[in-house]
Tab-separated table of C-alpha atoms in Angstrom:
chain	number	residue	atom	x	y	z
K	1	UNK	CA	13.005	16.483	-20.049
K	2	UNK	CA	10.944	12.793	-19.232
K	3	UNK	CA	8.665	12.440	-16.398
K	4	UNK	CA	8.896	9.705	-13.966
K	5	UNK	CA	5.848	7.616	-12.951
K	6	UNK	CA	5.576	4.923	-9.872
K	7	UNK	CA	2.687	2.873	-9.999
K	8	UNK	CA	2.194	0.883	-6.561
K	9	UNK	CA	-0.075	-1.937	-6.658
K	10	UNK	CA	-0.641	-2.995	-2.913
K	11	UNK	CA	0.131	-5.915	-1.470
K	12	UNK	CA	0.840	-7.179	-4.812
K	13	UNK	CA	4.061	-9.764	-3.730
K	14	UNK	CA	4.913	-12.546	-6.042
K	15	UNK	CA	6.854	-14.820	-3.477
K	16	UNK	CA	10.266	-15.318	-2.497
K	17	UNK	CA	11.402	-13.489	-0.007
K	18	UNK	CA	14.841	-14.853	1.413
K	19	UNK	CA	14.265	-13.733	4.544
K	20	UNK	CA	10.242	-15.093	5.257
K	21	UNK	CA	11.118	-17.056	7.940
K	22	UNK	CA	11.654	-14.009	10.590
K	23	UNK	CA	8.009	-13.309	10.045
K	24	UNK	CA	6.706	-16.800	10.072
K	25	UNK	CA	5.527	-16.327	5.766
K	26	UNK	CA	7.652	-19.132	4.334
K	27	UNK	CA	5.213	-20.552	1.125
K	28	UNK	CA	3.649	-17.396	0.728
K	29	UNK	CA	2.821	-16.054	-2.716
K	30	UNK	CA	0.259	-13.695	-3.286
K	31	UNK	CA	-0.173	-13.697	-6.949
K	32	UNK	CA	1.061	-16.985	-7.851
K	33	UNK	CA	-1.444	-18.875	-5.210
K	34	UNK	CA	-4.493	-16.108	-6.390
K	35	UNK	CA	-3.199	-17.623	-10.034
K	36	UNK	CA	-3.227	-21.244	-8.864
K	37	UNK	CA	-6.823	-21.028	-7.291
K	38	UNK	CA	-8.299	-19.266	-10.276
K	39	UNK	CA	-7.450	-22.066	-12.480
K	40	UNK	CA	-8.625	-24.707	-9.705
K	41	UNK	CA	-12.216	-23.201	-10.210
K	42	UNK	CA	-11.691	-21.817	-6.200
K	43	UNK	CA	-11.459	-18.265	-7.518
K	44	UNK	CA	-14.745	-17.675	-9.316
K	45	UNK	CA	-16.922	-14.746	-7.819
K	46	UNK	CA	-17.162	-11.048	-8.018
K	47	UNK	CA	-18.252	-11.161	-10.911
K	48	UNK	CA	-15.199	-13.472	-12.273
K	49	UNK	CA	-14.345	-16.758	-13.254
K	50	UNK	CA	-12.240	-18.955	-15.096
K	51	UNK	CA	-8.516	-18.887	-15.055
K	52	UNK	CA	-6.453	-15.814	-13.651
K	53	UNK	CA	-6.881	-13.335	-17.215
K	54	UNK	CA	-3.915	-10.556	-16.449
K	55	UNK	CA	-2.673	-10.047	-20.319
K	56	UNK	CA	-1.267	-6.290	-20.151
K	57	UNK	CA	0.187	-7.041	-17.331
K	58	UNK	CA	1.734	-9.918	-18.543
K	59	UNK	CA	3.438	-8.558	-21.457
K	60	UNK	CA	5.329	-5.990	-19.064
K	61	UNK	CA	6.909	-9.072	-17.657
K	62	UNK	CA	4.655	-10.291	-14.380
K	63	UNK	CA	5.058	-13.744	-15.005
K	64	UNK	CA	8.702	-13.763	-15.821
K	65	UNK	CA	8.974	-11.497	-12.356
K	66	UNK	CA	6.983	-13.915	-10.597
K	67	UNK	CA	9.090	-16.979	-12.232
K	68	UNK	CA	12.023	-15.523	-11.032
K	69	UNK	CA	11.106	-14.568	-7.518
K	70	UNK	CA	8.938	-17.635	-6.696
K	71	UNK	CA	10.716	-20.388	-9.433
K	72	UNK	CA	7.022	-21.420	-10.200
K	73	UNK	CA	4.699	-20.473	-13.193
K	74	UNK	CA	1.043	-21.217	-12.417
K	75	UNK	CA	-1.785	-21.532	-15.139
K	76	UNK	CA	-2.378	-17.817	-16.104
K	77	UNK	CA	1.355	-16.465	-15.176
K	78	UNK	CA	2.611	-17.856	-18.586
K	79	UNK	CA	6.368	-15.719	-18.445
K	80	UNK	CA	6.443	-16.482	-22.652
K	81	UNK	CA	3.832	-13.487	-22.286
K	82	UNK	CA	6.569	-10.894	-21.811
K	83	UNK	CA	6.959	-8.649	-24.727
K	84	UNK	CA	7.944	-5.323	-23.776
K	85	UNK	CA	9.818	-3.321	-21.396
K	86	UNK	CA	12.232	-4.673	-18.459
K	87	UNK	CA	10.878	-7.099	-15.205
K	88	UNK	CA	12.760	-7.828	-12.345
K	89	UNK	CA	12.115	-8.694	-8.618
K	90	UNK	CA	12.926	-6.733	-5.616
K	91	UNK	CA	13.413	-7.987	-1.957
K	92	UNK	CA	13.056	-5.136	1.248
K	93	UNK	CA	15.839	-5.024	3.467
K	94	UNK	CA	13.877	-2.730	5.678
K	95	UNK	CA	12.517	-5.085	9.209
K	96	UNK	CA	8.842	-4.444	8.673
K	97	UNK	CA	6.475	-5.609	5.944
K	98	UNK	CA	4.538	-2.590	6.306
K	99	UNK	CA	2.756	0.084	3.750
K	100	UNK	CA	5.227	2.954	5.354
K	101	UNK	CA	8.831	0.788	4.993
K	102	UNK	CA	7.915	-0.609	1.917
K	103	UNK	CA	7.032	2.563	0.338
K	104	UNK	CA	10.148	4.452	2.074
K	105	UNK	CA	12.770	2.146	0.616
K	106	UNK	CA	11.398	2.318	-2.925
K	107	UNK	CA	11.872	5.396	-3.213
K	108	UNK	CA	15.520	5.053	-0.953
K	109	UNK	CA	14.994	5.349	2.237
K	110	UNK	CA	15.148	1.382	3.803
K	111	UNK	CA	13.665	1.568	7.645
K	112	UNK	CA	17.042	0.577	9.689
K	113	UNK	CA	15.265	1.000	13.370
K	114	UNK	CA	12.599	-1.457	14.730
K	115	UNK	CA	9.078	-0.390	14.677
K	116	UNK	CA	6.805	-0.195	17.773
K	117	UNK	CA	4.357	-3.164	17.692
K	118	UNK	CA	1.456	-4.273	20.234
K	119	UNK	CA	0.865	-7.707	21.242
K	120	UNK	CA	-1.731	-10.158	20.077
K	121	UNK	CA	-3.477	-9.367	23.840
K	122	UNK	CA	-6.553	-8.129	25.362
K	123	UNK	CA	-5.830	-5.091	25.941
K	124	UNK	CA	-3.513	-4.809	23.565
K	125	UNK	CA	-2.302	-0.904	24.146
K	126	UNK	CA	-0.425	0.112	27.155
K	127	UNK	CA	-2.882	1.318	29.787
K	128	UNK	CA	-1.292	4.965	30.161
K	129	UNK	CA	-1.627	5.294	26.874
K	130	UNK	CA	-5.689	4.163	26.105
K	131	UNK	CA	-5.861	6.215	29.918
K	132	UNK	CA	-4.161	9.320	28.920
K	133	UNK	CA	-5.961	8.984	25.471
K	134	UNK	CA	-9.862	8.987	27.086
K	135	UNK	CA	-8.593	11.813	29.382
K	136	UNK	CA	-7.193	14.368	27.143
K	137	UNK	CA	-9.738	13.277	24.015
K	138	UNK	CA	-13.002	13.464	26.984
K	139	UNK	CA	-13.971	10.584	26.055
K	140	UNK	CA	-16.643	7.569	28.094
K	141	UNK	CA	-14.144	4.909	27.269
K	142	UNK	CA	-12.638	2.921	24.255
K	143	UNK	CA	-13.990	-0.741	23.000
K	144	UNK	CA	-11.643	-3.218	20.807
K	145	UNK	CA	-8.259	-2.795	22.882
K	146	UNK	CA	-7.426	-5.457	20.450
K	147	UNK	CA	-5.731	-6.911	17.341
K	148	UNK	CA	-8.400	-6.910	14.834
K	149	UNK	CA	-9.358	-6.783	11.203
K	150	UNK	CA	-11.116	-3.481	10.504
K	151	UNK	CA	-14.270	-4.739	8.695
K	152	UNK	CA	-14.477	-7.374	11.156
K	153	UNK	CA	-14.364	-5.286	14.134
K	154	UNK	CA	-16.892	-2.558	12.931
K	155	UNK	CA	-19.273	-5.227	12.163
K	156	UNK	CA	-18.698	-6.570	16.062
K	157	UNK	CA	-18.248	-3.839	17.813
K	158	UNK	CA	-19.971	-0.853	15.541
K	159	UNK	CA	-23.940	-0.984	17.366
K	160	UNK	CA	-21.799	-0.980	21.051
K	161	UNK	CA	-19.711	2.089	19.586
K	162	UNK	CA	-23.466	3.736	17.954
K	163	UNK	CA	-25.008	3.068	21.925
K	164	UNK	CA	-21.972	3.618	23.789
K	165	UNK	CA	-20.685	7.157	21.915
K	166	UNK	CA	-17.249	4.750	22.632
K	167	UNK	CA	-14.741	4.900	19.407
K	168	UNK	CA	-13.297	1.529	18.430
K	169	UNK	CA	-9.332	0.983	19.164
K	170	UNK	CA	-7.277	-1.563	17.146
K	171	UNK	CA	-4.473	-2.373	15.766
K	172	UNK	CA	-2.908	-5.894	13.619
K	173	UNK	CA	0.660	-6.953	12.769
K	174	UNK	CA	1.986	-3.633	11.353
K	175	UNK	CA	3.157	-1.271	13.812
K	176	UNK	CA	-0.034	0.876	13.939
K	177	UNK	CA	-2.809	2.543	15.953
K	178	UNK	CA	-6.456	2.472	14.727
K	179	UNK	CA	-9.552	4.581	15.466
K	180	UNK	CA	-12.904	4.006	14.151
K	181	UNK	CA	-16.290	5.906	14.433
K	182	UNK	CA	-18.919	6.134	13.036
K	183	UNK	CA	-18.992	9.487	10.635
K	184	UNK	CA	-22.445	11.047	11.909
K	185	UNK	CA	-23.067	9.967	15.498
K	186	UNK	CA	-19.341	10.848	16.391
K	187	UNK	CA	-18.494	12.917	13.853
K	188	UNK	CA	-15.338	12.780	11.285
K	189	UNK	CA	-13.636	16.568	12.731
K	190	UNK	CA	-13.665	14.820	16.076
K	191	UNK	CA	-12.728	11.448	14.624
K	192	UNK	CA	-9.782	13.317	13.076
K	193	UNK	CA	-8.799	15.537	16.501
K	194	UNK	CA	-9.036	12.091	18.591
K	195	UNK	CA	-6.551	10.289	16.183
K	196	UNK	CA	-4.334	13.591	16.648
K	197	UNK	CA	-4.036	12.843	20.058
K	198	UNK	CA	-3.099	9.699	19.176
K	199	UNK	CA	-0.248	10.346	17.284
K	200	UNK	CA	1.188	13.106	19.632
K	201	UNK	CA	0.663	10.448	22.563
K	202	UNK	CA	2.066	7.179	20.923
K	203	UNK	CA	5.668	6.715	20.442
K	204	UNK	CA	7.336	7.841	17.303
K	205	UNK	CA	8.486	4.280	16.479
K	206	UNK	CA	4.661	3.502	15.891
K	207	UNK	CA	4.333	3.860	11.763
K	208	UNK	CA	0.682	5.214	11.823
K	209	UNK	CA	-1.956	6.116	13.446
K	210	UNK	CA	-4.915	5.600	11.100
K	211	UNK	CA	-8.652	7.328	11.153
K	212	UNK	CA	-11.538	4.260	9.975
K	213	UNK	CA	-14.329	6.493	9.863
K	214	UNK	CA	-17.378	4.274	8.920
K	215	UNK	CA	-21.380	4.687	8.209
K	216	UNK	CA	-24.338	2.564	8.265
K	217	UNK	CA	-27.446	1.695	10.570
K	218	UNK	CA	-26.304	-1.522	11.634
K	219	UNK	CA	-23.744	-4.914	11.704
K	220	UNK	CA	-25.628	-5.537	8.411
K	221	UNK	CA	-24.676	-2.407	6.418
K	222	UNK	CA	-21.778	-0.559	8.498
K	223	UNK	CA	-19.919	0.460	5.541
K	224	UNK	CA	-15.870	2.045	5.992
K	225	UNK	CA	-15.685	4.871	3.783
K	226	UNK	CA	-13.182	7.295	1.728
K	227	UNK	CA	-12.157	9.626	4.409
K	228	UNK	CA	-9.431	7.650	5.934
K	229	UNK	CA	-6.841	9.669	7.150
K	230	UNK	CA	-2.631	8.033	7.816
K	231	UNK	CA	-1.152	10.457	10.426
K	232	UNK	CA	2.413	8.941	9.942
K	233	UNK	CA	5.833	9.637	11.198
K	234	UNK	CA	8.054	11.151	8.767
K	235	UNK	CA	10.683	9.324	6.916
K	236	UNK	CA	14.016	9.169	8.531
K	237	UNK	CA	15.789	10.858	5.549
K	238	UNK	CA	14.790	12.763	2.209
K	239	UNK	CA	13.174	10.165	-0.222
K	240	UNK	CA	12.759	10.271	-3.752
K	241	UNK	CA	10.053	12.875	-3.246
K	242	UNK	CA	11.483	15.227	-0.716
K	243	UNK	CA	15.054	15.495	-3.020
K	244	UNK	CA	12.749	16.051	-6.410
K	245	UNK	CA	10.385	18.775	-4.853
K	246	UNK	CA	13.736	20.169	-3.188
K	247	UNK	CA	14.997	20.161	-6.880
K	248	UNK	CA	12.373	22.106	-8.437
K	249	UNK	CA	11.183	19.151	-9.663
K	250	UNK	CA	7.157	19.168	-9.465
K	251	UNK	CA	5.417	15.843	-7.447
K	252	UNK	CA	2.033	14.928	-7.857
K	253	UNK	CA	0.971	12.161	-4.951
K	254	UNK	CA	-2.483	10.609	-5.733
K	255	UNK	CA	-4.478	8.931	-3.142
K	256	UNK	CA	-2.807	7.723	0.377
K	257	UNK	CA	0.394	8.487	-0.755
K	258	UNK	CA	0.232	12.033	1.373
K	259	UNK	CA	-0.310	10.176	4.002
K	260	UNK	CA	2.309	7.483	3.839
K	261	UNK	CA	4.742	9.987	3.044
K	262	UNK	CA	3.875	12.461	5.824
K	263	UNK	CA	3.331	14.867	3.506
K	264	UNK	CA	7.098	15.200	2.813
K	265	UNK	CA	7.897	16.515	-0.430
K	266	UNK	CA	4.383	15.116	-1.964
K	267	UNK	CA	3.484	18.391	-3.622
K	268	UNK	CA	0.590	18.484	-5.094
K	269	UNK	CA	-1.903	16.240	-3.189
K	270	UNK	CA	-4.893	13.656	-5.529
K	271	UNK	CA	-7.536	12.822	-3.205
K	272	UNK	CA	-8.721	9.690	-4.359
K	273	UNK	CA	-11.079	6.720	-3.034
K	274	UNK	CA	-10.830	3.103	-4.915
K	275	UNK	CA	-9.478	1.883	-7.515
K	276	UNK	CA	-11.534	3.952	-10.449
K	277	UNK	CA	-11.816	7.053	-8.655
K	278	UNK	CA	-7.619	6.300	-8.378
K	279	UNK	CA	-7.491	5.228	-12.088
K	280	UNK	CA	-9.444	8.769	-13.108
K	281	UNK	CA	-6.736	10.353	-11.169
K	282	UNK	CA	-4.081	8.804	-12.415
K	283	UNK	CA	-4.897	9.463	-16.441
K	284	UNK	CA	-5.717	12.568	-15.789
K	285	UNK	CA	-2.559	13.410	-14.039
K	286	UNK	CA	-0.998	11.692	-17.168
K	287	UNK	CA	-2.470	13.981	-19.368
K	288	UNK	CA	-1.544	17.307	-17.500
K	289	UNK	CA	1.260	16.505	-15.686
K	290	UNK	CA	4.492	18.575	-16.808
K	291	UNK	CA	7.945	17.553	-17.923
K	292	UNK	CA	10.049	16.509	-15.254
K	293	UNK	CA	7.106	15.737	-13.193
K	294	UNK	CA	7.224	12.601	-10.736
K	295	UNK	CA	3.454	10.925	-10.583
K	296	UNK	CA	3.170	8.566	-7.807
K	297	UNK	CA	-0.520	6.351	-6.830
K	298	UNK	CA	-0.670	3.674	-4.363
K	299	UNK	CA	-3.667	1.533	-5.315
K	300	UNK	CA	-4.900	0.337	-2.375
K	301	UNK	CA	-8.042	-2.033	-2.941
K	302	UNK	CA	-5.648	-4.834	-4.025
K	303	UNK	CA	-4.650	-4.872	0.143
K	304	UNK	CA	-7.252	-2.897	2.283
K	305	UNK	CA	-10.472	-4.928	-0.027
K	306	UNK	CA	-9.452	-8.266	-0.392
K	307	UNK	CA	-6.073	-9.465	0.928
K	308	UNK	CA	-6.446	-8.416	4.298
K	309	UNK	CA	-10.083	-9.999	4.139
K	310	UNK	CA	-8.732	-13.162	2.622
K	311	UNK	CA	-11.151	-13.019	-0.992
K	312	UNK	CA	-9.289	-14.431	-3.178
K	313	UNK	CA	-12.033	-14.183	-5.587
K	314	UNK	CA	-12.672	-10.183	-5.184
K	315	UNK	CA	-8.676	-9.555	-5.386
K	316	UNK	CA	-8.404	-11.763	-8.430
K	317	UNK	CA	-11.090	-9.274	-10.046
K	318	UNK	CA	-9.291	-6.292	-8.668
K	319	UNK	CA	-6.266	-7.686	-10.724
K	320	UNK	CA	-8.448	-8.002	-13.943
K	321	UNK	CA	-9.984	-4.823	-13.734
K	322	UNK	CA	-6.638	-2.950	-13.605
K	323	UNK	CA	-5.105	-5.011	-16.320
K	324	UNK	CA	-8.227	-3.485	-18.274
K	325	UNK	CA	-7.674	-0.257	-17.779
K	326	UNK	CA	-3.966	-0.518	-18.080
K	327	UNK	CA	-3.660	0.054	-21.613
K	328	UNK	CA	-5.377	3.937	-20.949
K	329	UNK	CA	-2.243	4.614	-19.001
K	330	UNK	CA	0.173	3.388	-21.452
K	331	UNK	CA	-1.152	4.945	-24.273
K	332	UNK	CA	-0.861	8.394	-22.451
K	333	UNK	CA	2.629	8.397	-21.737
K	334	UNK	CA	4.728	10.528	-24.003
K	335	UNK	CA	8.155	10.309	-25.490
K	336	UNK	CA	10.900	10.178	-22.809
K	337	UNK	CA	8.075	9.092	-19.874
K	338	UNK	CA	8.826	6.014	-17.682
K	339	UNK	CA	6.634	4.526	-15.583
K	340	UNK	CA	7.258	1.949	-12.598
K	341	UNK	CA	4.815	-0.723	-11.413
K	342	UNK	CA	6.130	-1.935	-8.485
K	343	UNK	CA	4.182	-3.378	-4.919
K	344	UNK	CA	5.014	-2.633	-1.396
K	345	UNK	CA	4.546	-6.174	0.589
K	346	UNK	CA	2.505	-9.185	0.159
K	347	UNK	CA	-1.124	-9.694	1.332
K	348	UNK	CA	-1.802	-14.009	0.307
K	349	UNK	CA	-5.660	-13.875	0.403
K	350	UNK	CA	-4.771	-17.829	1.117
K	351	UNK	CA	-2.638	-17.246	4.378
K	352	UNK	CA	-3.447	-17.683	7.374
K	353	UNK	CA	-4.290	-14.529	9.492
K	354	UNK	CA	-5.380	-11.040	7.689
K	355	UNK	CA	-1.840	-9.358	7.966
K	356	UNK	CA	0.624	-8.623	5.128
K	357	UNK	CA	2.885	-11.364	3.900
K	358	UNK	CA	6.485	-11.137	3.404
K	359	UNK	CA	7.543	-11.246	0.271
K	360	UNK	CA	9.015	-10.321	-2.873
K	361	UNK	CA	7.685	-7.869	-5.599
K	362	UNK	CA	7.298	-7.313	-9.468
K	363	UNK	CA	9.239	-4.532	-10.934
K	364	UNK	CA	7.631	-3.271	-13.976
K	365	UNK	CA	9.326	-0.893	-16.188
K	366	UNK	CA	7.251	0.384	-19.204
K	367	UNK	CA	7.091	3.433	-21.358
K	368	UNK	CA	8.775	5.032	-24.167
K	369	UNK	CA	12.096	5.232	-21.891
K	370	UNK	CA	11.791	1.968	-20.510
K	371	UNK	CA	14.750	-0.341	-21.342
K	372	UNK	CA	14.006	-3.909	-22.479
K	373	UNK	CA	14.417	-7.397	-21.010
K	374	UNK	CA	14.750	-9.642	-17.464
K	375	UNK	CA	16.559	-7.477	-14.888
K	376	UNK	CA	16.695	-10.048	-12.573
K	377	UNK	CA	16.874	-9.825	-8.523
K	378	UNK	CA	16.961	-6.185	-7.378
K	379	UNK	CA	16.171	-4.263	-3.975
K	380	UNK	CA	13.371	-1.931	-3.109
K	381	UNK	CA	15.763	0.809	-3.532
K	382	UNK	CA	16.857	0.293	-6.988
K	383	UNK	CA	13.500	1.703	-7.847
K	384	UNK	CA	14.144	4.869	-6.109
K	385	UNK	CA	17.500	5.245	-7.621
K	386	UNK	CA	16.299	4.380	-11.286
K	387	UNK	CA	13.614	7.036	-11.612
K	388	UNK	CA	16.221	9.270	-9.518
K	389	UNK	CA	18.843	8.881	-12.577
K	390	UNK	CA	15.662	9.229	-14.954
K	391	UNK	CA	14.698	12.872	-13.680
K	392	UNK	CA	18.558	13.056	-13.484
K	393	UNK	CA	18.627	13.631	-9.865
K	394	UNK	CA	22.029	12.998	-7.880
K	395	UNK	CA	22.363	9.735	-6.535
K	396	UNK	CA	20.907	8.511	-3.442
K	397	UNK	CA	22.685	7.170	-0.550
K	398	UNK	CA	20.620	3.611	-1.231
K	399	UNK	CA	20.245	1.689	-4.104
K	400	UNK	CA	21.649	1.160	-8.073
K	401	UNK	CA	19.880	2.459	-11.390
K	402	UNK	CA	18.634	-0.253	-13.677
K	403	UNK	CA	18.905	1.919	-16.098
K	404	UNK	CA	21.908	1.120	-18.835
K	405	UNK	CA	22.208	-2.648	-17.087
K	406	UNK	CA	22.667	-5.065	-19.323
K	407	UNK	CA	19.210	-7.333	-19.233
């Protein structure tokens, strides 16, 4: 028996999406514009400069994905790159552009219900709910009450928060509830407990309710760090995961993807923080991981680092740095493997804003098992059903197998 491997590179969109307008992203692109500033000179920094330099990633088919979502080939997305295994690109049917729906429908569960979202306002949360929250959690009183970027928002509000003992409410575009305090003065167990309350007192049609523990002296130096915690409702139906760990089948979930998942059917649980820490993870689960295993890793920098800040320069790097250490995972996989790399959403670190963009994604198939050529337009849950017929798993109610399509 083959293992099954899905590789999610946040916030990684490449265009396209038919239905954009709803969520006001019409022109969006994430890679292709990152591409198209690179070669324009306005992407040099971190560290980087020069035109958009992607070459593993390439020969899996990004460019040819990204030609056929987005119709466009920008300096450094050359498609004639393709030389092995099978690209296509998917569009979500599911009405968010969020980490959980994305991540539900690829692995074939599409979110058919409308999420809970607060308004762009001051205060942004009901008051019964930021009420009954200081009340039951003891606490002297909430600032933020706002939509907000995180590191934006720490750096305003974090000295108040340090004076105050006050923990820092937000939330943005996705349908989510954030909490953050400082990991000393207010302490990460209580951090944890307050965001607890949080979920039990928010409606389950809110996606997350997310922990931003942070440290640091001041505005200067406040500094998030790797004990996020997602406390998210559970998908509406088995996914992927659930119906291979109800199989026998073993899981390994590296990273958030606990979290996202609710802890469904994620089996054995990778804590991981940024990108190498998730790369170390990731080959090493490569290396051990046992036939019929599904691997899945959500690397997050790509979204939470520089798309929802807007760097075009430090997500362009990101993108370099994992082409570089690409090849490791490739060479690890064995005969029969298959891996998926696949995104969730869009995050254009040239949009307007600091939300996700909707848009389409690259579908990636590589490995010994992977088949060979341009799949074409897909859905999100195509993914889920071609690693389901890979571990040879029943099919799904949601999505087709690429697998023994004619390219």
């Amino acid at each position: 028996m083959s293992r099954g491997f899905l590789v999610v590179l946040d916030s990684v969109g490449i265009g396209g999406a038919p239905d954009a307008a709803a969520f006001g992203d019409v022109g969006s692109d994430t890679l292709g514009h990152i591409a198209e500033a690179c070669a324009a000179g306005n992407g040099d920094g971190h560290g980087r400069s020069g035109p958009l330099g992607i070459p593993v990633l390439l020969s899996l088919g990004l460019g040819a994905a990204h030609r056929g979502a987005a119709g466009t080939e920008p300096p450094g997305l050359e498609a004639a790159a393709a030389t092995t295994g099978a690209w296509g690109h998917a569009a979500e049917t599911s009405r968010g552009k969020d980490t959980p729906s994305g991540h539900w429908e690829l692995t074939g569960v599409p979110v058919d219900f409308d999420w809970t979202y607060y308004p762009a306002t001051v205060p942004a949360f009901p008051p019964d709910f930021t009420a009954a929250l200081i009340r039951e959690a003891g606490l002297p009183g909430v600032l933020g009450d706002c939509h907000a970027s995180g590191t934006e928002i720490i750096a305003r509000l974090g000295e108040e928060h340090l004076r105050t003992g006050r923990p820092i409410l937000y939330t943005s575009a996705d349908s989510v509830v954030q909490i953050a305090a400082h990991e000393q003065a207010f302490g990460l167990a209580r951090l944890y407990e307050l965001c607890r309350i949080a979920r039990r007192l928010a409606p389950d049609t809110v996606g997350r309710v997310i922990a931003r523990p942070f440290v640091g002296t001041g505005a200067a130096d406040f500094a998030r760090t790797g004990n996020r915690k997602d406390l998210a409702v559970p998908p509406p139906s088995p996914t992927l995961l659930q119906r291979h760990s109800d199989a026998g089948g073993p899981v390994i979930s590296i990273g958030k993807i606990g979290d996202i998942f609710a802890h469904r059917g994620t089996g054995e649980e990778v804590k991981a923080s940024g990108h190498p820490a998730l790369w170390d993870a990731l080959l090493e689960a490569t290396g051990t991981a046992p036939d019929g295993a599904l691997v899945v890793v959500n690397f997050v920098d790509f979204d939470s680092l520089w798309g929802h800040r807007r760097d075009v320069a430090g997500y362009a790097a990101e993108l370099e740095a994992f082409d570089r250490r690409l090849p490791e995972f490739l060479a690890r996989l064995r005969p029969g493997d298959l891996a998926v790399l696949v995104a969730d959403h869009g995050n254009d670190p040239t949009w307007p804003g600091s939300d996700h963009t909707r848009e389409q994604v690259p579908v990636l198939l590589a490995g010994p098992a992977a088949p060979r050529g341009d799949l074409g337009p897909m859905a999100f849950a195509d993914v889920g059903a071609t690693l389901a017929a890979h571990l040879r798993l029943s099919p799904g109610e949601y999505g087709r197998s690429v697998l023994g399509r004619p390219a």
